[in-house]
mmCIF file of C-alpha atoms and ligand atoms in Angstrom:
data_model
loop_
_atom_site.group_PDB
_atom_site.id
_atom_site.type_symbol
_atom_site.label_atom_id
_atom_site.label_comp_id
_atom_site.label_asym_id
_atom_site.label_seq_id
_atom_site.Cartn_x
_atom_site.Cartn_y
_atom_site.Cartn_z
ATOM 1 C CA MET A 9 0.024 -0.015 -0.031
ATOM 2 C CA THR A 10 1.403 3.527 -0.880
ATOM 3 C CA ILE A 11 -0.269 6.549 0.328
ATOM 4 C CA ILE A 12 0.471 9.943 -0.565
ATOM 5 C CA VAL A 13 -0.296 12.562 2.141
ATOM 6 C CA THR A 14 -0.529 16.111 0.859
ATOM 7 C CA GLY A 15 0.118 18.969 3.323
ATOM 8 C CA GLY A 16 1.994 16.586 5.378
ATOM 9 C CA ALA A 17 4.491 19.074 6.805
ATOM 10 C CA GLY A 18 1.595 21.086 8.355
ATOM 11 C CA PHE A 19 -0.315 20.610 11.587
ATOM 12 C CA ILE A 20 -3.055 17.593 11.115
ATOM 13 C CA GLY A 21 -1.117 16.110 8.102
ATOM 14 C CA SER A 22 2.023 15.500 10.023
ATOM 15 C CA ASN A 23 0.075 13.993 12.989
ATOM 16 C CA PHE A 24 -1.687 11.789 10.301
ATOM 17 C CA ILE A 25 1.842 10.398 8.990
ATOM 18 C CA PHE A 26 3.019 9.854 12.339
ATOM 19 C CA TYR A 27 -0.464 7.971 13.041
ATOM 20 C CA THR A 28 -0.164 5.790 9.728
ATOM 21 C CA LEU A 29 3.373 4.986 10.292
ATOM 22 C CA LYS A 30 2.966 3.704 13.871
ATOM 23 C CA ASN A 31 -0.331 1.863 12.934
ATOM 24 C CA HIS A 32 0.518 0.718 9.462
ATOM 25 C CA PRO A 33 4.328 -0.020 9.205
ATOM 26 C CA LYS A 34 4.020 -1.842 6.261
ATOM 27 C CA TYR A 35 2.357 0.967 4.344
ATOM 28 C CA ARG A 36 4.993 3.131 2.231
ATOM 29 C CA VAL A 37 4.011 6.908 3.147
ATOM 30 C CA ILE A 38 4.883 9.669 0.660
ATOM 31 C CA CYS A 39 4.465 13.410 1.909
ATOM 32 C CA LEU A 40 3.924 15.918 -0.766
ATOM 33 C CA ASP A 41 4.045 19.275 0.286
ATOM 34 C CA LYS A 42 4.874 22.825 -1.082
ATOM 35 C CA LEU A 43 6.456 23.967 2.497
ATOM 36 C CA THR A 44 4.417 27.254 2.469
ATOM 37 C CA TYR A 45 4.486 29.505 5.620
ATOM 38 C CA ALA A 46 2.793 26.762 7.382
ATOM 39 C CA GLY A 47 4.682 23.880 6.182
ATOM 40 C CA ASN A 48 7.718 23.066 8.435
ATOM 41 C CA LEU A 49 10.250 19.982 7.520
ATOM 42 C CA SER A 50 11.482 19.972 11.011
ATOM 43 C CA THR A 51 8.259 18.531 12.210
ATOM 44 C CA LEU A 52 9.083 15.422 10.125
ATOM 45 C CA LYS A 53 12.629 15.139 11.275
ATOM 46 C CA ASP A 54 11.765 12.223 13.330
ATOM 47 C CA VAL A 55 10.489 9.993 10.238
ATOM 48 C CA MET A 56 12.747 11.533 7.409
ATOM 49 C CA ASP A 57 15.322 8.663 7.719
ATOM 50 C CA LYS A 58 12.556 5.799 7.918
ATOM 51 C CA PRO A 59 12.716 3.350 4.783
ATOM 52 C CA ASN A 60 9.020 3.531 3.989
ATOM 53 C CA PHE A 61 8.749 7.259 4.195
ATOM 54 C CA LYS A 62 9.672 9.680 1.510
ATOM 55 C CA PHE A 63 9.047 13.555 1.311
ATOM 56 C CA VAL A 64 8.775 15.767 -1.992
ATOM 57 C CA LYS A 65 8.496 19.417 -2.303
ATOM 58 C CA VAL A 66 5.763 19.954 -4.718
ATOM 59 C CA ASP A 67 2.781 22.420 -5.396
ATOM 60 C CA ILE A 68 -0.600 20.499 -5.452
ATOM 61 C CA CYS A 69 -1.339 23.255 -8.242
ATOM 62 C CA ASP A 70 1.763 22.086 -10.527
ATOM 63 C CA ARG A 71 0.158 19.607 -12.855
ATOM 64 C CA GLU A 72 3.390 18.285 -14.329
ATOM 65 C CA ALA A 73 4.884 17.671 -10.847
ATOM 66 C CA VAL A 74 2.067 16.192 -9.750
ATOM 67 C CA TYR A 75 1.650 13.718 -12.487
ATOM 68 C CA ARG A 76 5.333 12.958 -12.557
ATOM 69 C CA LEU A 77 4.979 11.928 -8.638
ATOM 70 C CA PHE A 78 2.037 9.725 -9.458
ATOM 71 C CA GLU A 79 3.916 8.221 -12.435
ATOM 72 C CA SER A 80 7.059 7.342 -10.691
ATOM 73 C CA GLU A 81 5.089 6.232 -7.106
ATOM 74 C CA LYS A 82 2.059 4.522 -8.173
ATOM 75 C CA PRO A 83 0.095 5.527 -5.027
ATOM 76 C CA ASP A 84 -3.144 3.408 -4.131
ATOM 77 C CA VAL A 85 -4.644 5.872 -1.850
ATOM 78 C CA VAL A 86 -4.215 9.898 -1.525
ATOM 79 C CA VAL A 87 -5.151 11.788 1.497
ATOM 80 C CA ASN A 88 -5.349 15.515 0.932
ATOM 81 C CA PHE A 89 -4.653 17.981 3.725
ATOM 82 C CA ALA A 90 -2.925 20.547 1.594
ATOM 83 C CA ALA A 91 -4.497 23.985 1.886
ATOM 84 C CA GLU A 92 -4.234 27.174 2.997
ATOM 85 C CA SER A 93 -5.944 26.878 6.764
ATOM 86 C CA HIS A 94 -6.176 30.668 8.431
ATOM 87 C CA VAL A 95 -9.556 32.080 7.960
ATOM 88 C CA ASP A 96 -7.888 35.353 8.887
ATOM 89 C CA ARG A 97 -5.384 35.220 6.107
ATOM 90 C CA SER A 98 -8.330 34.230 3.672
ATOM 91 C CA ILE A 99 -9.882 37.560 4.528
ATOM 92 C CA GLU A 100 -6.818 39.608 3.674
ATOM 93 C CA SER A 101 -5.866 37.790 0.454
ATOM 94 C CA PRO A 102 -8.331 35.245 -0.852
ATOM 95 C CA ASP A 103 -6.255 34.479 -4.005
ATOM 96 C CA VAL A 104 -3.831 31.894 -2.774
ATOM 97 C CA PHE A 105 -7.025 30.044 -1.328
ATOM 98 C CA LEU A 106 -8.880 29.719 -4.188
ATOM 99 C CA ARG A 107 -5.603 28.566 -6.035
ATOM 100 C CA THR A 108 -4.570 25.913 -3.512
ATOM 101 C CA ASN A 109 -8.051 24.777 -2.048
ATOM 102 C CA ILE A 110 -9.822 24.567 -5.131
ATOM 103 C CA ILE A 111 -7.381 24.152 -8.395
ATOM 104 C CA GLY A 112 -5.022 22.120 -6.094
ATOM 105 C CA THR A 113 -7.603 19.800 -5.396
ATOM 106 C CA SER A 114 -8.840 19.259 -8.872
ATOM 107 C CA VAL A 115 -5.352 18.757 -10.087
ATOM 108 C CA LEU A 116 -4.802 15.860 -7.500
ATOM 109 C CA MET A 117 -8.037 14.315 -8.732
ATOM 110 C CA ASP A 118 -7.129 14.540 -12.222
ATOM 111 C CA ALA A 119 -3.879 12.569 -11.539
ATOM 112 C CA CYS A 120 -5.957 10.274 -9.466
ATOM 113 C CA ARG A 121 -8.077 9.506 -12.454
ATOM 114 C CA LYS A 122 -5.128 9.632 -15.164
ATOM 115 C CA TYR A 123 -3.110 6.874 -13.080
ATOM 116 C CA GLY A 124 -5.739 5.278 -11.330
ATOM 117 C CA ILE A 125 -6.270 4.948 -7.534
ATOM 118 C CA GLU A 126 -8.279 2.936 -4.793
ATOM 119 C CA ARG A 127 -9.240 5.952 -2.833
ATOM 120 C CA PHE A 128 -8.953 9.843 -2.939
ATOM 121 C CA HIS A 129 -9.918 11.245 0.459
ATOM 122 C CA GLN A 130 -10.605 15.037 0.880
ATOM 123 C CA VAL A 131 -9.986 16.511 4.215
ATOM 124 C CA SER A 132 -12.805 19.075 4.621
ATOM 125 C CA THR A 133 -13.883 21.196 7.551
ATOM 126 C CA ASP A 134 -17.110 21.769 9.568
ATOM 127 C CA GLU A 135 -16.878 25.772 8.390
ATOM 128 C CA VAL A 136 -18.689 24.503 5.204
ATOM 129 C CA TYR A 137 -21.809 24.534 7.073
ATOM 130 C CA GLY A 138 -21.374 27.957 7.848
ATOM 131 C CA ASP A 139 -22.321 28.659 11.651
ATOM 132 C CA LEU A 140 -25.014 27.777 14.356
ATOM 133 C CA PRO A 141 -26.899 30.257 16.775
ATOM 134 C CA ILE A 142 -25.368 30.383 20.147
ATOM 135 C CA ASP A 143 -28.631 30.530 21.851
ATOM 136 C CA ARG A 144 -29.702 27.155 20.161
ATOM 137 C CA PRO A 145 -27.611 24.544 21.808
ATOM 138 C CA ASP A 146 -30.108 21.828 20.414
ATOM 139 C CA LEU A 147 -28.658 22.436 16.563
ATOM 140 C CA PHE A 148 -25.973 20.477 15.260
ATOM 141 C CA PHE A 149 -24.126 19.954 11.700
ATOM 142 C CA THR A 150 -25.278 16.893 10.397
ATOM 143 C CA GLU A 151 -23.988 15.790 6.594
ATOM 144 C CA GLU A 152 -27.325 16.966 5.436
ATOM 145 C CA THR A 153 -26.665 20.511 6.927
ATOM 146 C CA PRO A 154 -26.724 22.724 3.561
ATOM 147 C CA LEU A 155 -23.470 24.251 2.900
ATOM 148 C CA HIS A 156 -23.590 27.785 3.735
ATOM 149 C CA THR A 157 -20.172 29.322 3.758
ATOM 150 C CA SER A 158 -18.852 32.800 5.613
ATOM 151 C CA SER A 159 -15.154 33.124 4.648
ATOM 152 C CA PRO A 160 -13.215 32.772 1.390
ATOM 153 C CA TYR A 161 -11.448 30.058 3.308
ATOM 154 C CA SER A 162 -14.743 27.944 4.163
ATOM 155 C CA SER A 163 -15.872 28.904 0.482
ATOM 156 C CA SER A 164 -12.789 27.578 -1.124
ATOM 157 C CA LYS A 165 -13.136 24.222 1.105
ATOM 158 C CA ALA A 166 -16.823 23.892 0.230
ATOM 159 C CA SER A 167 -15.980 24.328 -3.396
ATOM 160 C CA ALA A 168 -13.440 21.598 -3.497
ATOM 161 C CA ASP A 169 -15.913 19.292 -1.536
ATOM 162 C CA LEU A 170 -18.621 19.950 -4.234
ATOM 163 C CA LEU A 171 -15.887 19.117 -6.766
ATOM 164 C CA ALA A 172 -14.709 16.063 -5.152
ATOM 165 C CA LEU A 173 -18.525 14.912 -5.182
ATOM 166 C CA ALA A 174 -18.794 15.920 -8.790
ATOM 167 C CA TYR A 175 -15.714 13.656 -9.575
ATOM 168 C CA HIS A 176 -17.398 10.811 -8.019
ATOM 169 C CA ARG A 177 -20.562 11.056 -9.897
ATOM 170 C CA THR A 178 -19.083 12.003 -13.199
ATOM 171 C CA TYR A 179 -16.146 10.026 -13.658
ATOM 172 C CA GLY A 180 -16.576 7.404 -10.743
ATOM 173 C CA LEU A 181 -13.505 8.366 -9.025
ATOM 174 C CA PRO A 182 -13.668 6.663 -5.375
ATOM 175 C CA VAL A 183 -13.855 9.836 -3.055
ATOM 176 C CA THR A 184 -14.298 10.099 0.433
ATOM 177 C CA ILE A 185 -14.795 13.315 2.222
ATOM 178 C CA SER A 186 -14.432 14.188 6.086
ATOM 179 C CA ARG A 187 -15.647 17.335 7.678
ATOM 180 C CA CYS A 188 -13.978 17.867 11.041
ATOM 181 C CA SER A 189 -14.475 20.393 13.830
ATOM 182 C CA ASN A 190 -11.453 22.253 15.295
ATOM 183 C CA ASN A 191 -8.220 20.784 16.122
ATOM 184 C CA TYR A 192 -5.799 20.820 18.704
ATOM 185 C CA GLY A 193 -2.633 19.225 19.646
ATOM 186 C CA PRO A 194 1.318 19.132 18.712
ATOM 187 C CA TYR A 195 2.682 20.897 15.837
ATOM 188 C CA HIS A 196 -0.335 23.301 15.571
ATOM 189 C CA PHE A 197 0.928 26.383 13.871
ATOM 190 C CA PRO A 198 0.815 29.542 16.396
ATOM 191 C CA GLU A 199 -1.090 31.431 14.114
ATOM 192 C CA LYS A 200 -4.275 29.746 15.368
ATOM 193 C CA LEU A 201 -6.112 30.328 18.639
ATOM 194 C CA ILE A 202 -4.694 27.528 20.957
ATOM 195 C CA PRO A 203 -1.127 27.735 20.081
ATOM 196 C CA LEU A 204 -1.234 31.514 19.873
ATOM 197 C CA MET A 205 -2.354 31.838 23.472
ATOM 198 C CA ILE A 206 -0.122 29.427 24.720
ATOM 199 C CA ALA A 207 3.030 31.093 23.040
ATOM 200 C CA ASN A 208 1.898 34.746 23.876
ATOM 201 C CA ALA A 209 1.390 33.737 27.498
ATOM 202 C CA LEU A 210 4.489 32.289 27.818
ATOM 203 C CA ASN A 211 6.229 35.475 26.449
ATOM 204 C CA ASP A 212 4.208 37.538 28.774
ATOM 205 C CA LYS A 213 2.349 39.220 25.801
ATOM 206 C CA PRO A 214 -1.353 40.343 25.564
ATOM 207 C CA LEU A 215 -3.469 37.550 24.511
ATOM 208 C CA PRO A 216 -5.885 39.002 21.748
ATOM 209 C CA VAL A 217 -9.496 37.770 22.012
ATOM 210 C CA TYR A 218 -11.754 38.589 19.137
ATOM 211 C CA GLY A 219 -15.017 40.415 20.146
ATOM 212 C CA LYS A 220 -16.160 39.337 23.474
ATOM 213 C CA GLY A 221 -14.581 35.867 23.082
ATOM 214 C CA GLU A 222 -18.144 34.276 23.186
ATOM 215 C CA ASN A 223 -17.843 32.605 19.858
ATOM 216 C CA ILE A 224 -17.970 28.636 20.601
ATOM 217 C CA ARG A 225 -15.816 25.959 18.916
ATOM 218 C CA ASP A 226 -15.938 22.125 18.840
ATOM 219 C CA TRP A 227 -12.528 20.883 19.900
ATOM 220 C CA LEU A 228 -11.033 17.533 18.775
ATOM 221 C CA TYR A 229 -7.563 16.358 19.954
ATOM 222 C CA VAL A 230 -5.954 15.783 16.377
ATOM 223 C CA GLU A 231 -4.782 12.427 17.061
ATOM 224 C CA ASP A 232 -8.763 11.525 17.098
ATOM 225 C CA HIS A 233 -9.289 13.417 13.974
ATOM 226 C CA CYS A 234 -6.467 10.951 12.396
ATOM 227 C CA LYS A 235 -7.959 7.683 13.763
ATOM 228 C CA ALA A 236 -11.321 8.755 12.123
ATOM 229 C CA ILE A 237 -9.675 9.501 8.672
ATOM 230 C CA ASP A 238 -8.046 6.084 8.907
ATOM 231 C CA LEU A 239 -11.435 4.418 9.564
ATOM 232 C CA ILE A 240 -12.683 6.114 6.753
ATOM 233 C CA LEU A 241 -9.817 4.966 4.579
ATOM 234 C CA GLN A 242 -10.300 1.331 5.884
ATOM 235 C CA LYS A 243 -14.277 1.033 6.254
ATOM 236 C CA GLY A 244 -15.837 4.332 4.590
ATOM 237 C CA ARG A 245 -18.207 4.080 1.851
ATOM 238 C CA VAL A 246 -17.118 5.968 -1.419
ATOM 239 C CA GLY A 247 -19.192 8.879 -2.318
ATOM 240 C CA GLU A 248 -19.951 9.519 1.307
ATOM 241 C CA VAL A 249 -19.413 12.483 3.642
ATOM 242 C CA TYR A 250 -18.403 11.908 7.191
ATOM 243 C CA ASN A 251 -18.495 14.615 9.835
ATOM 244 C CA ILE A 252 -16.006 14.299 12.853
ATOM 245 C CA GLY A 253 -16.349 16.021 16.262
ATOM 246 C CA GLY A 254 -16.275 15.013 19.841
ATOM 247 C CA HIS A 255 -19.152 17.027 21.201
ATOM 248 C CA ASN A 256 -16.859 19.147 23.073
ATOM 249 C CA GLU A 257 -18.104 22.918 22.650
ATOM 250 C CA MET A 258 -16.125 25.848 24.539
ATOM 251 C CA ARG A 259 -16.400 29.500 24.275
ATOM 252 C CA ASN A 260 -12.767 31.350 23.266
ATOM 253 C CA ILE A 261 -12.600 32.902 26.531
ATOM 254 C CA ASP A 262 -13.071 29.845 28.713
ATOM 255 C CA ILE A 263 -9.911 28.168 26.553
ATOM 256 C CA VAL A 264 -7.838 31.350 26.880
ATOM 257 C CA LYS A 265 -8.618 31.276 30.608
ATOM 258 C CA ILE A 266 -7.734 27.461 30.874
ATOM 259 C CA ILE A 267 -4.630 27.924 29.261
ATOM 260 C CA LEU A 268 -3.956 30.939 31.378
ATOM 261 C CA LYS A 269 -4.468 29.088 34.496
ATOM 262 C CA GLU A 270 -2.582 25.968 33.360
ATOM 263 C CA LEU A 271 0.492 28.353 32.826
ATOM 264 C CA GLY A 272 0.344 30.126 36.077
ATOM 265 C CA LYS A 273 -0.071 33.431 34.145
ATOM 266 C CA PRO A 274 -2.475 36.354 35.227
ATOM 267 C CA GLU A 275 -5.783 36.877 33.144
ATOM 268 C CA SER A 276 -4.770 40.655 32.871
ATOM 269 C CA LEU A 277 -3.061 39.599 29.989
ATOM 270 C CA ILE A 278 -6.235 38.865 28.024
ATOM 271 C CA THR A 279 -7.045 41.887 25.874
ATOM 272 C CA PHE A 280 -10.301 41.955 23.632
ATOM 273 C CA VAL A 281 -9.505 43.041 20.337
ATOM 274 C CA THR A 282 -12.032 44.116 17.319
ATOM 275 C CA ASP A 283 -13.683 40.959 16.038
ATOM 276 C CA ARG A 284 -12.868 39.114 12.756
ATOM 277 C CA LYS A 285 -14.894 39.938 9.735
ATOM 278 C CA GLY A 286 -17.879 37.862 9.234
ATOM 279 C CA HIS A 287 -16.982 35.763 12.554
ATOM 280 C CA ASP A 288 -18.877 32.272 12.766
ATOM 281 C CA LEU A 289 -20.673 32.252 15.935
ATOM 282 C CA ARG A 290 -20.779 28.539 16.633
ATOM 283 C CA TYR A 291 -19.711 25.171 15.166
ATOM 284 C CA ALA A 292 -20.783 22.046 16.793
ATOM 285 C CA ILE A 293 -20.866 18.502 15.135
ATOM 286 C CA ASP A 294 -23.259 15.691 15.094
ATOM 287 C CA PRO A 295 -20.846 12.750 14.749
ATOM 288 C CA THR A 296 -23.632 9.806 14.658
ATOM 289 C CA LYS A 297 -22.968 8.698 11.025
ATOM 290 C CA ILE A 298 -19.188 7.803 11.836
ATOM 291 C CA HIS A 299 -19.802 6.599 15.088
ATOM 292 C CA THR A 300 -22.681 3.869 13.996
ATOM 293 C CA GLU A 301 -21.456 3.166 10.443
ATOM 294 C CA LEU A 302 -17.533 2.995 11.529
ATOM 295 C CA GLY A 303 -17.546 2.510 15.383
ATOM 296 C CA TRP A 304 -15.538 5.865 15.778
ATOM 297 C CA LEU A 305 -15.390 7.366 18.960
ATOM 298 C CA PRO A 306 -13.096 10.381 20.497
ATOM 299 C CA GLU A 307 -10.490 8.991 22.916
ATOM 300 C CA THR A 308 -8.741 12.121 24.643
ATOM 301 C CA LYS A 309 -11.080 14.187 26.953
ATOM 302 C CA PHE A 310 -10.488 18.152 26.533
ATOM 303 C CA ALA A 311 -8.963 18.390 30.015
ATOM 304 C CA ASP A 312 -6.334 15.788 29.382
ATOM 305 C CA GLY A 313 -5.436 17.009 25.741
ATOM 306 C CA ILE A 314 -5.033 20.612 26.614
ATOM 307 C CA LYS A 315 -2.911 19.519 29.269
ATOM 308 C CA LYS A 316 -0.592 17.223 26.893
ATOM 309 C CA THR A 317 -0.769 19.972 24.264
ATOM 310 C CA ILE A 318 0.736 22.737 26.830
ATOM 311 C CA LYS A 319 3.068 20.246 27.912
ATOM 312 C CA TRP A 320 4.413 19.938 24.443
ATOM 313 C CA TYR A 321 4.583 23.359 23.696
ATOM 314 C CA LEU A 322 6.764 23.610 26.860
ATOM 315 C CA GLU A 323 9.037 20.829 26.008
ATOM 316 C CA ASN A 324 9.300 21.907 22.341
ATOM 317 C CA ARG A 325 9.953 25.774 22.650
ATOM 318 C CA SER A 326 12.662 25.824 19.729
ATOM 319 C CA TRP A 327 9.990 24.473 17.519
ATOM 320 C CA TRP A 328 7.545 27.029 17.846
ATOM 321 C CA GLU A 329 10.200 30.016 19.039
ATOM 322 C CA GLU A 330 12.143 29.496 15.342
ATOM 323 C CA ILE A 331 8.556 29.947 13.721
ATOM 324 C CA ILE A 332 7.349 33.207 15.496
ATOM 325 C CA SER A 333 10.939 34.713 15.284
ATOM 326 C CA GLY A 334 10.731 34.777 11.269
ATOM 327 C CA GLU A 335 8.289 36.312 8.935
ATOM 328 C CA TYR A 336 5.473 35.373 11.404
ATOM 329 C CA MET A 337 6.305 38.720 13.255
ATOM 330 C CA ASP A 338 5.507 40.687 10.304
ATOM 331 C CA TYR A 339 2.175 38.785 9.848
ATOM 332 C CA TYR A 340 1.407 39.295 13.568
ATOM 333 C CA ASP A 341 2.158 43.016 13.363
ATOM 334 C CA LYS A 342 0.045 43.400 10.107
ATOM 335 C CA MET A 343 -3.084 41.285 12.047
ATOM 336 C CA TYR A 344 -2.777 42.537 15.594
ATOM 337 C CA SER A 345 -1.211 45.944 15.930
ATOM 338 C CA ASN A 346 -3.751 48.813 15.825
ATOM 339 C CA ARG A 347 -6.777 46.282 15.988
HETATM 340 P P1 NAD B 14 -1.821 23.529 8.126
HETATM 341 O O1 NAD B 14 -1.751 25.375 7.597
HETATM 342 O O2 NAD B 14 -1.042 23.743 9.515
HETATM 343 O O3 NAD B 14 -0.944 22.956 6.930
HETATM 344 C C1 NAD B 14 -1.155 22.895 5.623
HETATM 345 C C2 NAD B 14 -0.103 22.198 5.033
HETATM 346 O O4 NAD B 14 -0.248 22.259 3.439
HETATM 347 C C3 NAD B 14 1.391 22.959 5.153
HETATM 348 O O5 NAD B 14 2.217 21.950 5.400
HETATM 349 C C4 NAD B 14 1.606 23.671 3.687
HETATM 350 O O6 NAD B 14 2.923 23.762 3.324
HETATM 351 C C5 NAD B 14 0.783 22.831 2.778
HETATM 352 N N1 NAD B 14 0.483 23.368 1.497
HETATM 353 C C6 NAD B 14 -0.114 24.603 1.335
HETATM 354 N N2 NAD B 14 -0.265 24.946 0.222
HETATM 355 C C7 NAD B 14 0.006 23.742 -0.491
HETATM 356 C C8 NAD B 14 0.322 23.725 -2.068
HETATM 357 N N3 NAD B 14 -0.195 24.528 -2.888
HETATM 358 N N4 NAD B 14 0.723 22.376 -2.387
HETATM 359 C C9 NAD B 14 1.217 21.564 -1.465
HETATM 360 N N5 NAD B 14 1.232 21.804 0.015
HETATM 361 C C10 NAD B 14 0.551 22.990 0.482
HETATM 362 O O7 NAD B 14 -3.226 23.044 7.927
HETATM 363 P P2 NAD B 14 -4.077 22.180 9.104
HETATM 364 O O8 NAD B 14 -4.465 22.758 10.276
HETATM 365 O O9 NAD B 14 -3.218 20.794 9.412
HETATM 366 O O10 NAD B 14 -5.169 21.799 8.106
HETATM 367 C C11 NAD B 14 -4.907 20.626 7.131
HETATM 368 C C12 NAD B 14 -6.225 20.415 6.794
HETATM 369 O O11 NAD B 14 -7.149 19.872 7.416
HETATM 370 C C13 NAD B 14 -6.855 21.510 5.665
HETATM 371 O O12 NAD B 14 -7.444 20.936 4.405
HETATM 372 C C14 NAD B 14 -7.853 22.107 6.437
HETATM 373 O O13 NAD B 14 -9.017 22.462 5.761
HETATM 374 C C15 NAD B 14 -8.374 21.239 7.212
HETATM 375 N N6 NAD B 14 -8.900 21.214 8.369
HETATM 376 C C16 NAD B 14 -8.180 21.594 9.607
HETATM 377 C C17 NAD B 14 -8.874 21.727 10.836
HETATM 378 C C18 NAD B 14 -7.955 22.583 11.907
HETATM 379 O O14 NAD B 14 -8.552 22.764 12.974
HETATM 380 N N7 NAD B 14 -6.770 22.932 11.781
HETATM 381 C C19 NAD B 14 -10.121 21.290 10.986
HETATM 382 C C20 NAD B 14 -10.827 20.655 10.056
HETATM 383 C C21 NAD B 14 -10.311 20.576 8.959
HETATM 384 O O1 DAU B 15 -13.751 24.294 12.478
HETATM 385 C C1 DAU B 15 -12.327 23.998 11.785
HETATM 386 C C2 DAU B 15 -11.634 25.112 11.233
HETATM 387 O O2 DAU B 15 -11.001 25.467 12.462
HETATM 388 C C3 DAU B 15 -10.519 24.721 10.379
HETATM 389 O O3 DAU B 15 -11.140 24.230 9.142
HETATM 390 C C4 DAU B 15 -9.561 25.736 10.055
HETATM 391 O O4 DAU B 15 -8.488 25.514 9.267
HETATM 392 C C5 DAU B 15 -9.055 26.305 11.157
HETATM 393 O O5 DAU B 15 -8.322 27.401 11.338
HETATM 394 C C6 DAU B 15 -9.980 26.431 12.296
HETATM 395 O O6 DAU B 15 -10.531 27.628 12.206
HETATM 396 P P1 DAU B 15 -11.417 28.832 13.219
HETATM 397 O O7 DAU B 15 -11.354 30.088 12.534
HETATM 398 O O8 DAU B 15 -12.056 28.362 14.085
HETATM 399 O O9 DAU B 15 -9.906 28.679 13.994
HETATM 400 P P2 DAU B 15 -8.880 29.811 14.810
HETATM 401 O O10 DAU B 15 -8.103 29.250 15.643
HETATM 402 O O11 DAU B 15 -8.307 30.682 13.752
HETATM 403 O O12 DAU B 15 -9.877 30.637 15.817
HETATM 404 C C7 DAU B 15 -10.550 30.150 16.823
HETATM 405 C C8 DAU B 15 -11.573 30.995 17.299
HETATM 406 O O13 DAU B 15 -10.705 31.855 17.962
HETATM 407 C C9 DAU B 15 -12.389 31.804 16.391
HETATM 408 O O14 DAU B 15 -13.482 32.067 16.947
HETATM 409 C C10 DAU B 15 -11.466 33.320 16.519
HETATM 410 C C11 DAU B 15 -10.840 33.337 17.532
HETATM 411 N N1 DAU B 15 -9.485 33.948 17.840
HETATM 412 C C12 DAU B 15 -8.546 33.449 17.221
HETATM 413 C C13 DAU B 15 -7.370 33.829 16.996
HETATM 414 C C14 DAU B 15 -6.364 33.434 15.952
HETATM 415 C C15 DAU B 15 -8.946 34.959 18.776
HETATM 416 O O15 DAU B 15 -10.292 35.325 19.616
HETATM 417 N N2 DAU B 15 -8.176 35.337 18.998
HETATM 418 C C16 DAU B 15 -7.095 35.073 17.748
HETATM 419 O O16 DAU B 15 -5.925 35.905 17.901
#
């Protein structure tokens, strides 16, 4: 079994590579990644020398390079994590989101058609459903919830989902799609809420909470997401969408307070800043389908997962300090100064 993991130098893709190499030692795993600002080769250093692992620097939009790779490696399965993934960046510059998230996905699927494949799995997001009202805790996203996007990011992901379903219906491509809620865990890029707050708290910098901090996200430990994707590859039905989430809704402000408490830092570091444009209010996944069909259940409770995550950031300071000392500082100043 040869599996191409695109975007494997990023947060979830790298965790999926570790999960796959550990649980399927006979698989050949090829990581295809462009190494954008969000891709980090040092993340993969522990697996780089494994005989059944290979890294290739390729842009998923580069048709010739993608076809060359498929021709030489003959993958059985492709799991597409490669994407521009940060909502705030999509609000500033939508173009690259459309290119990578839509065109890139279609190039990968064209390669799958041309060279033959057992499965193309598209890693999507709960953001394609838009948001839910905060005062209706009885409502959840199911696979039947209409797509109703808010940001250029979520619109580009929804477009890719529609393309994937179209490639299944029109060309018979064996496609599956998963739509997961917010992940957290090791190797999460420090522009996102949880790692940003950990890094700022450790550096005694202000913690910028958008609006009143009352928006709700449904958090899942990254390994539970990886396990769900693996199950979909093994037992999922082609042409199907599977929602992934662990019923763990939390307000942003409560997450930030937990992080401060865990690190022994004062709540006076919290700074309320101008809200995100078009800010989604609440995400909440109904995972009934993946539970009943595939037997998936999350294993890590938030109370344990956040402790493990904070410990990881404390023990791996060089990983994130290197990131935030580079071009990230220009991004941070642009997004947060005068906010
Ligand atoms: P990330 O930003 O940490 O990583 C993205 C990776 O893709 C990076 O390694 C980057 O170099 C690579 N990449 C970007 N453009 C590329 C291109 N044109 N060609 C090849 N590689 C390219 O993202 P993440 O948080 O790990 O998210 C991975 C996937 O999971 C995305 O598709 C995202 O939409 C989806 N997702 C994320 C979450 C979450 O909470 N982070 C939740 C649900 C779904
Ligand atoms: O739901 C899945 C999605 O989760 C994924 O598809 C995205 O790729 C991923 O980035 C994530 O999107 P969010 O916008 O929910 O994540 P983010 O970490 O950017 O923000 C989480 C919440 O925290 C959101 O309500 C905005 C808020 N926030 C974020 C940042 C970066 C702040 O209050 N302050 C901040 O500085």
